[in-house]
Amino acid sequence: MKNLFILGNWKSNKTTAEAVLWQQSFVKNLPPVPEYITIILCPAFHHVPVFAHKSDAYVLGVQNISLFDAGAYTGEVAASMIKDDVTHVMIGHSERRKHFGETDEIVAQKVKRAVAAGITPIVCVSSTGQAKQLSVLAPEFTNSGLILYEPLFAIGSGKSDSPENANAAAGEIQQIFPSAPILYGGSVTHENVKGFTDQPYLSGVGVGGASLDPDKFLSLIRAVLS
Ligand code: PGA
């Protein structure tokens, strides 16, 4: 059985109280999950204390990291500041590339920060070109991270890519990074998830909208287990 990763990306959502309720409901209702499946939860920074060191059912990630190390960078969270609380960090999500001007160079620099802090980078790409740039600009990534492939049209649109297309793109990315697990993201639901996890080049999924409700996210995990 290949290793599978199910990543929940909450994006910019939820109060602390809402996160507490989600965490409690999720841990209470999660069925036994075999070792080959890793659930990576990526809520917002202020939710980290709600999730960190509270359960073995999941590992914890965040959705972004500072370009800089700790210091005089108002409003930023450096990798070295959260290395004791999270194991993973998403870097270069297309929403960060679009709304916050993150370039391939910035993504590469953030990957270096994460790797230096011992945090596993999950680099988001929407094309094989971005994966190629990553291999050139951040060779540190090669043996340390995961790729989350998300075609732009599929994100938040309710129109996922086909499992076959996603697998073909993942196959190309796998040639660039032979040992990196490659996940698909973009309108993944409990109804379509199995089509993606069954593909030979896909090692899991990134889930945005369908991770916000614990029951929906649990249905999705149950579908993967079925
Ligand atoms: P979506 O988001 O599942 O809501 O399409 C996926 C993502 O952007 O990570």
PDB file of C-alpha atoms and ligand atoms in Angstrom:
ATOM      1  CA  MET A   1       0.000   0.000   0.000  1.00  0.00           C
ATOM      2  CA  LYS A   2       1.484   3.366  -0.977  1.00  0.00           C
ATOM      3  CA  ASN A   3       1.577   6.179   1.565  1.00  0.00           C
ATOM      4  CA  LEU A   4      -1.340   8.573   1.242  1.00  0.00           C
ATOM      5  CA  PHE A   5      -1.650  12.120   2.542  1.00  0.00           C
ATOM      6  CA  ILE A   6      -4.972  13.861   3.142  1.00  0.00           C
ATOM      7  CA  LEU A   7      -4.366  17.555   3.665  1.00  0.00           C
ATOM      8  CA  GLY A   8      -7.000  19.961   4.981  1.00  0.00           C
ATOM      9  CA  ASN A   9      -6.396  23.598   4.032  1.00  0.00           C
ATOM     10  CA  TRP A  10      -8.705  25.897   5.955  1.00  0.00           C
ATOM     11  CA  LYS A  11      -7.437  29.003   4.165  1.00  0.00           C
ATOM     12  CA  SER A  12      -8.561  32.218   5.914  1.00  0.00           C
ATOM     13  CA  ASN A  13     -11.456  30.817   7.946  1.00  0.00           C
ATOM     14  CA  LYS A  14     -12.663  30.155  11.508  1.00  0.00           C
ATOM     15  CA  THR A  15     -12.488  31.759  14.936  1.00  0.00           C
ATOM     16  CA  THR A  16     -10.658  30.035  17.760  1.00  0.00           C
ATOM     17  CA  ALA A  17     -13.963  28.827  19.237  1.00  0.00           C
ATOM     18  CA  GLU A  18     -14.972  27.320  15.886  1.00  0.00           C
ATOM     19  CA  ALA A  19     -11.601  25.600  15.610  1.00  0.00           C
ATOM     20  CA  VAL A  20     -11.997  24.085  19.083  1.00  0.00           C
ATOM     21  CA  LEU A  21     -15.395  22.601  18.154  1.00  0.00           C
ATOM     22  CA  TRP A  22     -14.013  21.259  14.852  1.00  0.00           C
ATOM     23  CA  GLN A  23     -11.004  19.650  16.566  1.00  0.00           C
ATOM     24  CA  GLN A  24     -13.150  17.978  19.228  1.00  0.00           C
ATOM     25  CA  SER A  25     -15.695  16.653  16.752  1.00  0.00           C
ATOM     26  CA  PHE A  26     -13.002  15.444  14.352  1.00  0.00           C
ATOM     27  CA  VAL A  27     -10.963  13.539  16.938  1.00  0.00           C
ATOM     28  CA  LYS A  28     -14.097  12.014  18.489  1.00  0.00           C
ATOM     29  CA  ASN A  29     -15.519  10.735  15.192  1.00  0.00           C
ATOM     30  CA  LEU A  30     -12.391   9.803  13.266  1.00  0.00           C
ATOM     31  CA  PRO A  31     -12.382   6.069  12.459  1.00  0.00           C
ATOM     32  CA  PRO A  32      -9.165   4.084  12.978  1.00  0.00           C
ATOM     33  CA  VAL A  33      -6.756   5.243  10.282  1.00  0.00           C
ATOM     34  CA  PRO A  34      -4.108   2.806   8.997  1.00  0.00           C
ATOM     35  CA  GLU A  35      -0.439   3.745   9.150  1.00  0.00           C
ATOM     36  CA  TYR A  36      -0.138   4.382   5.439  1.00  0.00           C
ATOM     37  CA  ILE A  37      -2.484   7.391   5.707  1.00  0.00           C
ATOM     38  CA  THR A  38      -1.296  10.703   7.140  1.00  0.00           C
ATOM     39  CA  ILE A  39      -3.818  13.444   7.835  1.00  0.00           C
ATOM     40  CA  ILE A  40      -2.210  16.880   7.639  1.00  0.00           C
ATOM     41  CA  LEU A  41      -4.314  19.709   9.038  1.00  0.00           C
ATOM     42  CA  CYS A  42      -3.390  23.218   7.943  1.00  0.00           C
ATOM     43  CA  PRO A  43      -5.555  25.687   9.839  1.00  0.00           C
ATOM     44  CA  ALA A  44      -4.591  29.345  10.386  1.00  0.00           C
ATOM     45  CA  PHE A  45      -1.719  30.443  12.632  1.00  0.00           C
ATOM     46  CA  HIS A  46      -3.967  31.417  15.541  1.00  0.00           C
ATOM     47  CA  HIS A  47      -5.417  27.886  15.574  1.00  0.00           C
ATOM     48  CA  VAL A  48      -2.048  26.265  16.190  1.00  0.00           C
ATOM     49  CA  PRO A  49      -2.525  26.079  19.998  1.00  0.00           C
ATOM     50  CA  VAL A  50      -5.907  24.387  19.434  1.00  0.00           C
ATOM     51  CA  PHE A  51      -4.327  21.548  17.457  1.00  0.00           C
ATOM     52  CA  ALA A  52      -0.664  21.250  18.455  1.00  0.00           C
ATOM     53  CA  HIS A  53       0.305  18.369  20.765  1.00  0.00           C
ATOM     54  CA  LYS A  54      -3.360  17.463  21.316  1.00  0.00           C
ATOM     55  CA  SER A  55      -3.848  14.261  19.295  1.00  0.00           C
ATOM     56  CA  ASP A  56      -1.942  11.605  17.376  1.00  0.00           C
ATOM     57  CA  ALA A  57      -4.759  11.394  14.818  1.00  0.00           C
ATOM     58  CA  TYR A  58      -3.215  14.085  12.625  1.00  0.00           C
ATOM     59  CA  VAL A  59      -0.062  16.052  12.018  1.00  0.00           C
ATOM     60  CA  LEU A  60      -0.166  19.816  11.974  1.00  0.00           C
ATOM     61  CA  GLY A  61       0.858  22.282   9.331  1.00  0.00           C
ATOM     62  CA  VAL A  62       0.427  25.961   8.585  1.00  0.00           C
ATOM     63  CA  GLN A  63      -0.367  27.635   5.274  1.00  0.00           C
ATOM     64  CA  ASN A  64       2.536  30.041   4.995  1.00  0.00           C
ATOM     65  CA  ILE A  65       5.852  31.008   6.517  1.00  0.00           C
ATOM     66  CA  SER A  66       7.931  34.173   6.652  1.00  0.00           C
ATOM     67  CA  LEU A  67      10.479  34.832   3.968  1.00  0.00           C
ATOM     68  CA  PHE A  68      12.834  35.856   6.778  1.00  0.00           C
ATOM     69  CA  ASP A  69      14.166  34.354   9.960  1.00  0.00           C
ATOM     70  CA  ALA A  70      12.871  35.665  13.306  1.00  0.00           C
ATOM     71  CA  GLY A  71      13.514  39.356  13.933  1.00  0.00           C
ATOM     72  CA  ALA A  72      12.171  42.786  13.050  1.00  0.00           C
ATOM     73  CA  TYR A  73       9.548  41.709  10.484  1.00  0.00           C
ATOM     74  CA  THR A  74       6.244  42.930  11.888  1.00  0.00           C
ATOM     75  CA  GLY A  75       3.332  40.603  11.289  1.00  0.00           C
ATOM     76  CA  GLU A  76       5.365  37.635  10.109  1.00  0.00           C
ATOM     77  CA  VAL A  77       5.767  34.164  11.608  1.00  0.00           C
ATOM     78  CA  ALA A  78       9.203  32.642  11.017  1.00  0.00           C
ATOM     79  CA  ALA A  79       9.756  28.912  10.565  1.00  0.00           C
ATOM     80  CA  SER A  80      12.032  28.881  13.604  1.00  0.00           C
ATOM     81  CA  MET A  81       9.171  30.292  15.733  1.00  0.00           C
ATOM     82  CA  ILE A  82       6.780  27.419  15.065  1.00  0.00           C
ATOM     83  CA  LYS A  83       9.130  24.504  14.538  1.00  0.00           C
ATOM     84  CA  ASP A  84       8.147  22.978  17.904  1.00  0.00           C
ATOM     85  CA  ASP A  85       4.439  23.032  17.082  1.00  0.00           C
ATOM     86  CA  VAL A  86       4.066  22.051  13.435  1.00  0.00           C
ATOM     87  CA  THR A  87       5.668  19.460  11.188  1.00  0.00           C
ATOM     88  CA  HIS A  88       4.551  20.831   7.808  1.00  0.00           C
ATOM     89  CA  VAL A  89       4.141  24.132   6.023  1.00  0.00           C
ATOM     90  CA  MET A  90       2.332  24.905   2.768  1.00  0.00           C
ATOM     91  CA  ILE A  91       4.354  27.194   0.537  1.00  0.00           C
ATOM     92  CA  GLY A  92       3.386  29.018  -2.646  1.00  0.00           C
ATOM     93  CA  HIS A  93      -0.338  28.284  -2.786  1.00  0.00           C
ATOM     94  CA  SER A  94      -1.770  29.907  -5.915  1.00  0.00           C
ATOM     95  CA  GLU A  95      -3.769  32.301  -3.730  1.00  0.00           C
ATOM     96  CA  ARG A  96      -0.496  33.516  -2.208  1.00  0.00           C
ATOM     97  CA  ARG A  97       1.091  33.784  -5.639  1.00  0.00           C
ATOM     98  CA  LYS A  98      -1.942  35.766  -6.876  1.00  0.00           C
ATOM     99  CA  HIS A  99      -2.850  38.002  -3.920  1.00  0.00           C
ATOM    100  CA  PHE A 100       0.505  38.385  -2.176  1.00  0.00           C
ATOM    101  CA  GLY A 101       2.889  38.485  -5.101  1.00  0.00           C
ATOM    102  CA  GLU A 102       4.765  35.302  -4.269  1.00  0.00           C
ATOM    103  CA  THR A 103       7.179  34.492  -7.057  1.00  0.00           C
ATOM    104  CA  ASP A 104       9.105  31.285  -7.683  1.00  0.00           C
ATOM    105  CA  GLU A 105      12.105  32.992  -6.026  1.00  0.00           C
ATOM    106  CA  ILE A 106      10.103  33.784  -2.886  1.00  0.00           C
ATOM    107  CA  VAL A 107       8.708  30.247  -2.810  1.00  0.00           C
ATOM    108  CA  ALA A 108      12.246  28.862  -3.067  1.00  0.00           C
ATOM    109  CA  GLN A 109      13.487  31.097  -0.248  1.00  0.00           C
ATOM    110  CA  LYS A 110      10.612  29.999   1.988  1.00  0.00           C
ATOM    111  CA  VAL A 111      11.398  26.359   1.215  1.00  0.00           C
ATOM    112  CA  LYS A 112      14.965  26.955   2.390  1.00  0.00           C
ATOM    113  CA  ARG A 113      13.649  28.525   5.632  1.00  0.00           C
ATOM    114  CA  ALA A 114      11.350  25.579   6.267  1.00  0.00           C
ATOM    115  CA  VAL A 115      14.009  22.958   5.574  1.00  0.00           C
ATOM    116  CA  ALA A 116      16.523  24.799   7.774  1.00  0.00           C
ATOM    117  CA  ALA A 117      13.979  24.754  10.631  1.00  0.00           C
ATOM    118  CA  GLY A 118      13.247  21.047  10.142  1.00  0.00           C
ATOM    119  CA  ILE A 119       9.700  21.640   8.877  1.00  0.00           C
ATOM    120  CA  THR A 120       8.523  19.653   5.848  1.00  0.00           C
ATOM    121  CA  PRO A 121       7.565  21.964   2.964  1.00  0.00           C
ATOM    122  CA  ILE A 122       4.459  21.230   0.926  1.00  0.00           C
ATOM    123  CA  VAL A 123       4.992  23.267  -2.202  1.00  0.00           C
ATOM    124  CA  CYS A 124       1.889  24.140  -4.183  1.00  0.00           C
ATOM    125  CA  VAL A 125       2.243  24.307  -7.955  1.00  0.00           C
ATOM    126  CA  SER A 126      -0.313  24.806 -10.681  1.00  0.00           C
ATOM    127  CA  SER A 127       1.975  23.775 -13.535  1.00  0.00           C
ATOM    128  CA  THR A 128       4.965  21.577 -14.235  1.00  0.00           C
ATOM    129  CA  GLY A 129       6.851  24.798 -15.043  1.00  0.00           C
ATOM    130  CA  GLN A 130       6.545  25.901 -11.420  1.00  0.00           C
ATOM    131  CA  ALA A 131       7.822  22.499 -10.303  1.00  0.00           C
ATOM    132  CA  LYS A 132      10.828  22.870 -12.633  1.00  0.00           C
ATOM    133  CA  GLN A 133      11.578  26.317 -11.214  1.00  0.00           C
ATOM    134  CA  LEU A 134      11.458  24.867  -7.722  1.00  0.00           C
ATOM    135  CA  SER A 135      13.993  22.189  -8.642  1.00  0.00           C
ATOM    136  CA  VAL A 136      16.340  24.855 -10.010  1.00  0.00           C
ATOM    137  CA  LEU A 137      15.889  27.492  -7.292  1.00  0.00           C
ATOM    138  CA  ALA A 138      15.564  25.276  -4.212  1.00  0.00           C
ATOM    139  CA  PRO A 139      17.537  22.035  -4.610  1.00  0.00           C
ATOM    140  CA  GLU A 140      17.040  21.619  -0.831  1.00  0.00           C
ATOM    141  CA  PHE A 141      13.470  20.604  -1.613  1.00  0.00           C
ATOM    142  CA  THR A 142      14.373  17.486  -3.550  1.00  0.00           C
ATOM    143  CA  ASN A 143      14.610  15.015  -0.695  1.00  0.00           C
ATOM    144  CA  SER A 144      12.506  16.773   1.860  1.00  0.00           C
ATOM    145  CA  GLY A 145       9.090  17.823   0.694  1.00  0.00           C
ATOM    146  CA  LEU A 146       5.701  17.147  -0.825  1.00  0.00           C
ATOM    147  CA  ILE A 147       4.144  18.687  -3.917  1.00  0.00           C
ATOM    148  CA  LEU A 148       0.500  19.765  -3.996  1.00  0.00           C
ATOM    149  CA  TYR A 149      -0.548  20.072  -7.631  1.00  0.00           C
ATOM    150  CA  GLU A 150      -3.589  22.319  -8.030  1.00  0.00           C
ATOM    151  CA  PRO A 151      -4.744  23.448 -11.480  1.00  0.00           C
ATOM    152  CA  LEU A 152      -6.111  26.983 -11.179  1.00  0.00           C
ATOM    153  CA  PHE A 153      -9.515  26.316 -12.738  1.00  0.00           C
ATOM    154  CA  ALA A 154     -10.263  23.607 -10.182  1.00  0.00           C
ATOM    155  CA  ILE A 155      -9.606  25.568  -6.995  1.00  0.00           C
ATOM    156  CA  GLY A 156     -12.831  26.443  -5.196  1.00  0.00           C
ATOM    157  CA  SER A 157     -14.804  26.111  -8.417  1.00  0.00           C
ATOM    158  CA  GLY A 158     -16.662  22.870  -7.762  1.00  0.00           C
ATOM    159  CA  LYS A 159     -15.128  21.587 -11.001  1.00  0.00           C
ATOM    160  CA  SER A 160     -12.269  19.252 -10.218  1.00  0.00           C
ATOM    161  CA  ASP A 161      -9.786  18.101 -12.816  1.00  0.00           C
ATOM    162  CA  SER A 162     -10.289  14.527 -14.005  1.00  0.00           C
ATOM    163  CA  PRO A 163      -8.265  11.924 -12.077  1.00  0.00           C
ATOM    164  CA  GLU A 164      -6.582  10.931 -15.367  1.00  0.00           C
ATOM    165  CA  ASN A 165      -5.446  14.494 -16.145  1.00  0.00           C
ATOM    166  CA  ALA A 166      -4.249  14.987 -12.591  1.00  0.00           C
ATOM    167  CA  ASN A 167      -2.336  11.720 -12.767  1.00  0.00           C
ATOM    168  CA  ALA A 168      -0.710  12.740 -16.051  1.00  0.00           C
ATOM    169  CA  ALA A 169       0.466  16.045 -14.543  1.00  0.00           C
ATOM    170  CA  ALA A 170       1.670  14.242 -11.416  1.00  0.00           C
ATOM    171  CA  GLY A 171       3.628  11.822 -13.632  1.00  0.00           C
ATOM    172  CA  GLU A 172       5.474  14.753 -15.230  1.00  0.00           C
ATOM    173  CA  ILE A 173       6.185  16.312 -11.836  1.00  0.00           C
ATOM    174  CA  GLN A 174       7.389  12.938 -10.539  1.00  0.00           C
ATOM    175  CA  GLN A 175      10.086  12.978 -13.217  1.00  0.00           C
ATOM    176  CA  ILE A 176      11.367  16.233 -11.739  1.00  0.00           C
ATOM    177  CA  PHE A 177      11.085  15.008  -8.143  1.00  0.00           C
ATOM    178  CA  PRO A 178      11.346  11.204  -8.200  1.00  0.00           C
ATOM    179  CA  SER A 179      10.935  10.782  -4.437  1.00  0.00           C
ATOM    180  CA  ALA A 180       8.384  13.482  -3.561  1.00  0.00           C
ATOM    181  CA  PRO A 181       4.802  12.448  -2.815  1.00  0.00           C
ATOM    182  CA  ILE A 182       2.503  14.338  -5.198  1.00  0.00           C
ATOM    183  CA  LEU A 183      -0.967  15.363  -4.089  1.00  0.00           C
ATOM    184  CA  TYR A 184      -3.842  16.679  -6.175  1.00  0.00           C
ATOM    185  CA  GLY A 185      -5.970  19.621  -5.015  1.00  0.00           C
ATOM    186  CA  GLY A 186      -8.956  21.456  -6.479  1.00  0.00           C
ATOM    187  CA  SER A 187     -12.612  20.796  -5.580  1.00  0.00           C
ATOM    188  CA  VAL A 188     -11.921  17.435  -3.952  1.00  0.00           C
ATOM    189  CA  THR A 189     -14.986  16.031  -2.154  1.00  0.00           C
ATOM    190  CA  HIS A 190     -16.018  12.744  -0.551  1.00  0.00           C
ATOM    191  CA  GLU A 191     -17.619  11.881  -3.881  1.00  0.00           C
ATOM    192  CA  ASN A 192     -14.563  12.226  -6.101  1.00  0.00           C
ATOM    193  CA  VAL A 193     -11.625  11.658  -3.724  1.00  0.00           C
ATOM    194  CA  LYS A 194     -11.187   7.956  -4.370  1.00  0.00           C
ATOM    195  CA  GLY A 195     -10.733   8.584  -8.101  1.00  0.00           C
ATOM    196  CA  PHE A 196      -7.651  10.650  -7.239  1.00  0.00           C
ATOM    197  CA  THR A 197      -6.126   8.492  -4.520  1.00  0.00           C
ATOM    198  CA  ASP A 198      -6.400   5.434  -6.800  1.00  0.00           C
ATOM    199  CA  GLN A 199      -4.158   7.024  -9.441  1.00  0.00           C
ATOM    200  CA  PRO A 200      -0.623   5.602  -9.590  1.00  0.00           C
ATOM    201  CA  TYR A 201       1.229   8.938  -9.497  1.00  0.00           C
ATOM    202  CA  LEU A 202      -0.975  10.555  -6.851  1.00  0.00           C
ATOM    203  CA  SER A 203      -0.145  10.119  -3.172  1.00  0.00           C
ATOM    204  CA  GLY A 204      -3.077  11.997  -1.758  1.00  0.00           C
ATOM    205  CA  VAL A 205      -5.215  15.084  -1.936  1.00  0.00           C
ATOM    206  CA  GLY A 206      -5.374  18.682  -0.752  1.00  0.00           C
ATOM    207  CA  VAL A 207      -8.827  19.675   0.419  1.00  0.00           C
ATOM    208  CA  GLY A 208      -9.996  23.264   0.865  1.00  0.00           C
ATOM    209  CA  GLY A 209     -13.763  23.841   1.078  1.00  0.00           C
ATOM    210  CA  ALA A 210     -14.589  20.246   2.037  1.00  0.00           C
ATOM    211  CA  SER A 211     -12.281  20.394   5.069  1.00  0.00           C
ATOM    212  CA  LEU A 212     -14.170  23.208   6.816  1.00  0.00           C
ATOM    213  CA  ASP A 213     -16.995  21.011   8.075  1.00  0.00           C
ATOM    214  CA  PRO A 214     -15.670  18.133  10.207  1.00  0.00           C
ATOM    215  CA  ASP A 215     -18.439  15.791   9.052  1.00  0.00           C
ATOM    216  CA  LYS A 216     -17.674  16.438   5.370  1.00  0.00           C
ATOM    217  CA  PHE A 217     -13.967  15.971   5.959  1.00  0.00           C
ATOM    218  CA  LEU A 218     -14.627  12.744   7.868  1.00  0.00           C
ATOM    219  CA  SER A 219     -16.797  11.466   4.998  1.00  0.00           C
ATOM    220  CA  LEU A 220     -13.936  12.178   2.656  1.00  0.00           C
ATOM    221  CA  ILE A 221     -11.505  10.222   4.849  1.00  0.00           C
ATOM    222  CA  ARG A 222     -13.994   7.340   5.079  1.00  0.00           C
ATOM    223  CA  ALA A 223     -14.253   7.336   1.283  1.00  0.00           C
ATOM    224  CA  VAL A 224     -10.468   6.992   1.001  1.00  0.00           C
ATOM    225  CA  LEU A 225     -10.550   4.091   3.472  1.00  0.00           C
ATOM    226  CA  SER A 226     -13.365   2.309   1.634  1.00  0.00           C
TER     227      SER A 226
HETATM  228  P1  PGA B   1     -10.818  23.643  -2.777  1.00  0.00           P
HETATM  229  O1  PGA B   1      -9.394  24.276  -2.434  1.00  0.00           O
HETATM  230  O2  PGA B   1     -10.817  22.224  -2.253  1.00  0.00           O
HETATM  231  O3  PGA B   1     -11.802  24.512  -2.034  1.00  0.00           O
HETATM  232  O4  PGA B   1     -10.969  23.687  -4.242  1.00  0.00           O
HETATM  233  C1  PGA B   1      -8.210  23.511  -2.585  1.00  0.00           C
HETATM  234  C2  PGA B   1      -7.004  24.362  -2.261  1.00  0.00           C
HETATM  235  O5  PGA B   1      -6.926  25.494  -2.745  1.00  0.00           O
HETATM  236  O6  PGA B   1      -6.105  23.905  -1.526  1.00  0.00           O
END
